[in-house]
Tab-separated table of C-alpha atoms in Angstrom:
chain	number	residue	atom	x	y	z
W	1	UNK	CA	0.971	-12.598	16.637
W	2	UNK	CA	-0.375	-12.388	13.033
W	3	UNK	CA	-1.644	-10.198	11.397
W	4	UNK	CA	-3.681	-10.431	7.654
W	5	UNK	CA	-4.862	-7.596	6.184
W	6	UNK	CA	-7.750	-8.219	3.712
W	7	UNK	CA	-8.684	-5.376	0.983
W	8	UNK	CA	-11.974	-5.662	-0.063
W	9	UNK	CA	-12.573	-4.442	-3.359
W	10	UNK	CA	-15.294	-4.851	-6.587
W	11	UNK	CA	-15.550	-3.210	-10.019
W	12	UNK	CA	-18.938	-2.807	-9.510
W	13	UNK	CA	-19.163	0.000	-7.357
W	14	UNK	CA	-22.719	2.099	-7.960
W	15	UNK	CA	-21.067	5.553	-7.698
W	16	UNK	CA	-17.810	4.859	-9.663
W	17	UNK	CA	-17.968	1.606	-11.549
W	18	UNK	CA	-14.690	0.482	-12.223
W	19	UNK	CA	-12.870	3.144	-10.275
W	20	UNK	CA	-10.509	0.246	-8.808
W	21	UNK	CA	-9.224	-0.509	-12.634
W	22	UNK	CA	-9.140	3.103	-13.111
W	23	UNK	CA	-5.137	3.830	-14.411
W	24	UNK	CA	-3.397	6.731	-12.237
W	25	UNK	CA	-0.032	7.186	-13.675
W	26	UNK	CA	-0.565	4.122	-15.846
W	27	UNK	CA	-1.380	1.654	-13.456
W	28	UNK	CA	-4.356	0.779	-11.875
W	29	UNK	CA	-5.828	2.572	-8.819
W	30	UNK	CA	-5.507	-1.059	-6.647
W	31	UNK	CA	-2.270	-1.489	-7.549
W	32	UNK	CA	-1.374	1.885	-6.947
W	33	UNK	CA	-2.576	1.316	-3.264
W	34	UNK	CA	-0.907	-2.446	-2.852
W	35	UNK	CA	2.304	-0.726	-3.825
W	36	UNK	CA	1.481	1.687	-0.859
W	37	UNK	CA	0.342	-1.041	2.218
W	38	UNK	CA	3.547	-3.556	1.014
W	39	UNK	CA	5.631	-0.747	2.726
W	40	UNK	CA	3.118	-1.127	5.974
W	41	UNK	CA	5.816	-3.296	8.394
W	42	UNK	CA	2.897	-4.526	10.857
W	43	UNK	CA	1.428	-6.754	7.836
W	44	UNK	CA	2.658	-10.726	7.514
W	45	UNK	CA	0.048	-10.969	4.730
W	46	UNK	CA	-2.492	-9.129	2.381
W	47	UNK	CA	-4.801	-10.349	0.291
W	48	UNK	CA	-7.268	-8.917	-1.883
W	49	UNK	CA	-11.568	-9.857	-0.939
W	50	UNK	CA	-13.423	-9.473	-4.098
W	51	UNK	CA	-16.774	-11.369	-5.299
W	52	UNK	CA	-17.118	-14.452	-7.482
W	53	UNK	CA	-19.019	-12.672	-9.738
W	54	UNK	CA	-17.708	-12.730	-13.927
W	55	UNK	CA	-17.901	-8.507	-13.274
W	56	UNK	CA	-14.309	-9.408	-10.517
W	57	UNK	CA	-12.150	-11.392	-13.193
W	58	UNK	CA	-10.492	-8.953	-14.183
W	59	UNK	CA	-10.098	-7.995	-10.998
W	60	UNK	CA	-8.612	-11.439	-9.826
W	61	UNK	CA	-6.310	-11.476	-12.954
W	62	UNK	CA	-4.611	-8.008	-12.033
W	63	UNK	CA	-4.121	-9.644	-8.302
W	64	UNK	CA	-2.482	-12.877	-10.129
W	65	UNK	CA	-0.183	-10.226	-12.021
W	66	UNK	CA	0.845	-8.562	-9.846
W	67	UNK	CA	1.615	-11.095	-7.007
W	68	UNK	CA	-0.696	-10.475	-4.595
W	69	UNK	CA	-3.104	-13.382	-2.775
W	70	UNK	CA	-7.185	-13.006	-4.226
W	71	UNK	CA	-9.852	-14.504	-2.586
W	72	UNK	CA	-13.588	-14.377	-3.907
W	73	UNK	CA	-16.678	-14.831	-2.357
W	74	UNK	CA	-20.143	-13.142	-2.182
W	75	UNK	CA	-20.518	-9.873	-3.785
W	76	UNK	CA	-23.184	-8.668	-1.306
W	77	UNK	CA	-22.691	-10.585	1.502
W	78	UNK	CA	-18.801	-8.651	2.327
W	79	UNK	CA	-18.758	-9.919	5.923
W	80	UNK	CA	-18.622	-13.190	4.377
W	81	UNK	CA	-16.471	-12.896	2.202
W	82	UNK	CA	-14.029	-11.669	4.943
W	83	UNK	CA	-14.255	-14.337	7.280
W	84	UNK	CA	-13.670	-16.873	4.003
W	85	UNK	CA	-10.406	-14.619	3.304
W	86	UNK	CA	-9.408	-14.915	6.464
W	87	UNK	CA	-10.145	-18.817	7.060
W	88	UNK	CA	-8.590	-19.413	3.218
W	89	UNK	CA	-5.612	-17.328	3.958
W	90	UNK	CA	-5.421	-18.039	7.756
W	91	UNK	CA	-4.358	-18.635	10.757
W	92	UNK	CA	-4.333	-15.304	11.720
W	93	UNK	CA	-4.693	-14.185	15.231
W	94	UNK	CA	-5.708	-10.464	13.900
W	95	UNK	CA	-7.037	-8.893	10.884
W	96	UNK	CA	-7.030	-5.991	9.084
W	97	UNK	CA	-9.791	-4.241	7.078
W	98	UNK	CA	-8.563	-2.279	4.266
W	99	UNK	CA	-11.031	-0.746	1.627
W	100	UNK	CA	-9.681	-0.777	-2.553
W	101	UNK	CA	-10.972	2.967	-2.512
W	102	UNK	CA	-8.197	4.420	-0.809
W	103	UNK	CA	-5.034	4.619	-2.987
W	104	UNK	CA	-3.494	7.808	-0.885
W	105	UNK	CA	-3.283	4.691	2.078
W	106	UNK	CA	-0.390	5.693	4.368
W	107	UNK	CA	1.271	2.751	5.307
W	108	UNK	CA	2.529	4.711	8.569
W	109	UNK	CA	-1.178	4.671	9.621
W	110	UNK	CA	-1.689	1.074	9.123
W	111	UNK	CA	1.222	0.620	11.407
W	112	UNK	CA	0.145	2.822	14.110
W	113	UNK	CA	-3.426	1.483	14.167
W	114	UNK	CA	-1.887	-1.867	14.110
W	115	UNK	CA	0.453	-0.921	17.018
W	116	UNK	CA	-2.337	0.797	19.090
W	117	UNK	CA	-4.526	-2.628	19.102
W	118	UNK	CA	-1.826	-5.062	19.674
W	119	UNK	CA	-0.764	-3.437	22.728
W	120	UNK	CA	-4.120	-1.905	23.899
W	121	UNK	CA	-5.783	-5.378	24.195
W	122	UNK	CA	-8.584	-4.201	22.148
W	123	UNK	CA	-11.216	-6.667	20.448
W	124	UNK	CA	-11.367	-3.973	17.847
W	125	UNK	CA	-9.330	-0.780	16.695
W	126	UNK	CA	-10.010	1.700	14.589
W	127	UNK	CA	-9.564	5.405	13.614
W	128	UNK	CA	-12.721	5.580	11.319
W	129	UNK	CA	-14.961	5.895	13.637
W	130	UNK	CA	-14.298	9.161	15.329
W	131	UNK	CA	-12.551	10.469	12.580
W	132	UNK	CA	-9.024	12.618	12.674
W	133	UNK	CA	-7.540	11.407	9.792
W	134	UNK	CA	-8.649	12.318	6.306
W	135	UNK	CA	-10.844	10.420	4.651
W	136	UNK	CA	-9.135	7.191	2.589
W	137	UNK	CA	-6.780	6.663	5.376
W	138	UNK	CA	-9.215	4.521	7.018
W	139	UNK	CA	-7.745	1.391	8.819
W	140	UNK	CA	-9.766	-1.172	11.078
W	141	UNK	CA	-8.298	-4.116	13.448
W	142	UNK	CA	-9.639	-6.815	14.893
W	143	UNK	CA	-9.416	-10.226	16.880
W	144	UNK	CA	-9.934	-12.719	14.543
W	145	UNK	CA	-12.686	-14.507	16.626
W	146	UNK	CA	-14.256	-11.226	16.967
W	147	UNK	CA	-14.420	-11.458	13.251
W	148	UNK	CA	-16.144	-15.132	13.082
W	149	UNK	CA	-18.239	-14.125	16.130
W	150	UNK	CA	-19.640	-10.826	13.965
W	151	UNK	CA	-20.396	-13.287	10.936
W	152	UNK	CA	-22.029	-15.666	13.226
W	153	UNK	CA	-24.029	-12.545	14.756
W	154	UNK	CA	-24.711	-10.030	12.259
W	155	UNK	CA	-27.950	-9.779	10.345
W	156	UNK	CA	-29.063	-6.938	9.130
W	157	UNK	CA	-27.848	-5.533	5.617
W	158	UNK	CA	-25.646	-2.798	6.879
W	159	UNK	CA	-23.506	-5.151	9.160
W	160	UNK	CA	-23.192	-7.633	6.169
W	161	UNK	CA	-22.335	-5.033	3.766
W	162	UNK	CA	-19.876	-3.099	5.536
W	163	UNK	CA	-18.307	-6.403	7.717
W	164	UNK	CA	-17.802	-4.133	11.038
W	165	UNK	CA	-20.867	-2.505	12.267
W	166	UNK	CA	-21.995	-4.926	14.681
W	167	UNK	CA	-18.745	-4.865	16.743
W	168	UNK	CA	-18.473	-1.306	16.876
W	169	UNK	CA	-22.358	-1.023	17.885
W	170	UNK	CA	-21.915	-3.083	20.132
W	171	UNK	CA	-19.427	-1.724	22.914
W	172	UNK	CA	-21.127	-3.626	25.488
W	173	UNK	CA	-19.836	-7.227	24.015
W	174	UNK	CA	-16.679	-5.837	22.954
W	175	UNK	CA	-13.845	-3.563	23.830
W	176	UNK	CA	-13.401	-1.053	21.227
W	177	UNK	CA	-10.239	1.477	21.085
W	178	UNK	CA	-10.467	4.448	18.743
W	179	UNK	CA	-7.771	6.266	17.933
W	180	UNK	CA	-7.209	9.784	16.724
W	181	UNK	CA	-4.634	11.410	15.215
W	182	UNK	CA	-2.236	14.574	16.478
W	183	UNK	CA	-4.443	17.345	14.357
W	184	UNK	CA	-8.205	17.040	13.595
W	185	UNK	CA	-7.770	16.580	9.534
W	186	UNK	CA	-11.404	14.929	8.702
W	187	UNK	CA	-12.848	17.378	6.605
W	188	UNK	CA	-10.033	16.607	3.644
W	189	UNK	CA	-11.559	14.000	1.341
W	190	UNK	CA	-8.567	11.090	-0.004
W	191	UNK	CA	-10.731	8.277	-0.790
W	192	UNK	CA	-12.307	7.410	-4.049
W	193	UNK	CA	-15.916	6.944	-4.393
W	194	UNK	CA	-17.038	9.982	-7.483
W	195	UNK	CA	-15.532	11.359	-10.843
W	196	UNK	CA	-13.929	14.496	-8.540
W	197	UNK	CA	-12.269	12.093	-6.152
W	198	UNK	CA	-10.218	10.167	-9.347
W	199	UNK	CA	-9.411	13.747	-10.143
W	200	UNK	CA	-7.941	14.850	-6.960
W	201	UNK	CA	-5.778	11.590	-6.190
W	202	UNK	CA	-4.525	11.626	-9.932
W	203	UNK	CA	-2.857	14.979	-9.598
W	204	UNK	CA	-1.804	13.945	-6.182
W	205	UNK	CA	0.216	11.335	-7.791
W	206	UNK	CA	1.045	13.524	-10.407
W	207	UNK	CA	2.903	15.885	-8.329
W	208	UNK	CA	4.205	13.741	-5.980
W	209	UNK	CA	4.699	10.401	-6.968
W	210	UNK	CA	7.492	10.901	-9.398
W	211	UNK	CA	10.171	12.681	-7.076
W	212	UNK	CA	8.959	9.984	-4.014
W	213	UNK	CA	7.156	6.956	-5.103
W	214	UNK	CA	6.883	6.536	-1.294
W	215	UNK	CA	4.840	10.210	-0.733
W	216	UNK	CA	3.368	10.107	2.285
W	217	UNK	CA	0.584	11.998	4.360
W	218	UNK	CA	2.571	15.296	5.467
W	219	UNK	CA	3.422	15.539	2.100
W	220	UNK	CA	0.205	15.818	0.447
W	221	UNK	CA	-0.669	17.690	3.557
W	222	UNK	CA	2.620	20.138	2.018
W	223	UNK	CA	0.901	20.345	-1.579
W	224	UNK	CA	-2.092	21.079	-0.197
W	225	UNK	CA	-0.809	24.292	1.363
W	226	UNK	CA	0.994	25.006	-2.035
W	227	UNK	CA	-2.360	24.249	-4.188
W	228	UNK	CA	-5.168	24.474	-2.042
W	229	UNK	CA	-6.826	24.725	-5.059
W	230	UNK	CA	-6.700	20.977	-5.179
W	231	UNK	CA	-8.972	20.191	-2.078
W	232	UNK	CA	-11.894	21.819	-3.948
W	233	UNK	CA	-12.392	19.386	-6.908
W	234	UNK	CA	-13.834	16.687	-4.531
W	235	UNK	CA	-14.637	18.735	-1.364
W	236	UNK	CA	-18.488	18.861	-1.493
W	237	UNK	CA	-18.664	15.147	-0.860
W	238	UNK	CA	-20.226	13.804	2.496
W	239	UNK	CA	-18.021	11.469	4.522
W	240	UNK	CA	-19.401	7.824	4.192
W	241	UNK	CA	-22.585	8.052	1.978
W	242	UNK	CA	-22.675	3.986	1.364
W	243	UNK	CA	-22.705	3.424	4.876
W	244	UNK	CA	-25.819	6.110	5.157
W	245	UNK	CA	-27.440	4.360	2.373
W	246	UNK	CA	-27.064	0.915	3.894
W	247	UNK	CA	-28.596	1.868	7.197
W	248	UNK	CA	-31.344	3.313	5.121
W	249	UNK	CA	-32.018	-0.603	3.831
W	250	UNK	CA	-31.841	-1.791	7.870
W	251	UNK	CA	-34.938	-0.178	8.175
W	252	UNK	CA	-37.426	-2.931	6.555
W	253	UNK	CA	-35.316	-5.269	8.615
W	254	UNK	CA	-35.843	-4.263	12.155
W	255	UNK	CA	-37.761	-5.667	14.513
W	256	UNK	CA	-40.511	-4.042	15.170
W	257	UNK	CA	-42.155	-2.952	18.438
């Protein structure tokens, strides 16, 4: 079985242009996270999805440096430009959605998820769905013909955008797992979408990074409980607010009765 894990990721982001560039510890947030999934055991390859769009080249150029595969495709269109990465960087029998917004990515999570769908039998896997885990620690698996069948399938602007909707909408076509973790920990906020959220994760790194380059989730959960100080610079934020805001654009798009 193989397995490809594709990280989709854009400077352009409306909320926090840039943020993937953004330097934490002197390097930049993406790489910060690649150095993070490399250690994820279930992975045979990774490659970074941005667009083809002059905004990405500097995007594509910190891939090149730093060794990692970059493939580019539409900048709207994601789902496409998925099922391009995984056709360019194929075969794969399974793949794994990864968002560039997540640089606190526990590559213990990856490999449970992984785990979980590979011996469930699942079409698709995922713990983002009924959230446990905190936010940024997001990890989604799927068949790879599920993945060709939802590009075939999918229409309207919310199932292109975010590449997954119409399989997990859709539990009559497919079998969907979801998986939840040992404590309820959804309402902490590790993903990087505002100012606040840079904030947080830099003086995540900042505290931990140094003593363990390899930090994991129990011990930011261990800061935490030292500085719970630190949970308040980004807590206000509601959990996915660009998936909200794409089902807002569905609306113009469905059929009507």
């Amino acid at each position: 079985m193989t397995v490809l894990a594709i990280l989709q990721a854009r400077v352009s982001s409306t909320r926090l242009p840039n943020k993937v560039l953004a330097p934490i510890l002197g390097r930049p947030m993406l790489a910060r996270q690649i150095e993070r999934l490399r250690r994820a055991t279930s992975l045979d390859n990774l490659v970074v999805a941005t667009s083809d769009d002059v905004s990405d080249d500097q995007l594509a150029a910190l891939c090149a440096a730093i060794g990692v595969h970059c493939y580019r495709g539409s900048l709207h269109d994601v789902l496409a430009r998925f099922q391009g990465a995984s056709v360019a960087h194929g075969p794969a029998d399974h793949i794994v959605r990864l968002t560039g917004d997540c640089p606190l990515a526990d590559p213990a999570v990856v490999d449970a998820i992984v785990l979980h769908h590979l011996t469930s039998g699942a079409d698709y896997t995922t713990n983002a769905i009924q959230p446990s885990w905190p936010d940024g620690l997001d990890v989604e698996v799927m068949r790879t013909e599920i993945l060709q069948r939802a590009f075939d399938e999918a229409r309207l602007p919310s199932e292109r955008e975010h590449v997954t909707p119409y399989i997990h909408k859709h539990p009559e076509l497919f079998r969907v797992e979801h998986v939840k973790g040992d404590r309820d920990l959804s309402n902490l906020r590790w993903t990087v979408d505002e100012a606040a959220d840079l904030a947080f994760v830099s003086e995540v790194y900042a505290a931990l990074y140094l003593k363990n380059p390899a930090f994991d989730t129990s011990d930011i959960l261990v800061l935490l409980e030292q500085r719970p100080e630190l949970a308040k610079l980004n807590g206000q934020f509601l959990r996915n607010e660009g998936y909200a805001k794409s089902l807002a654009a569905d609306i113009p798009n469905l059929p009507s009765n």
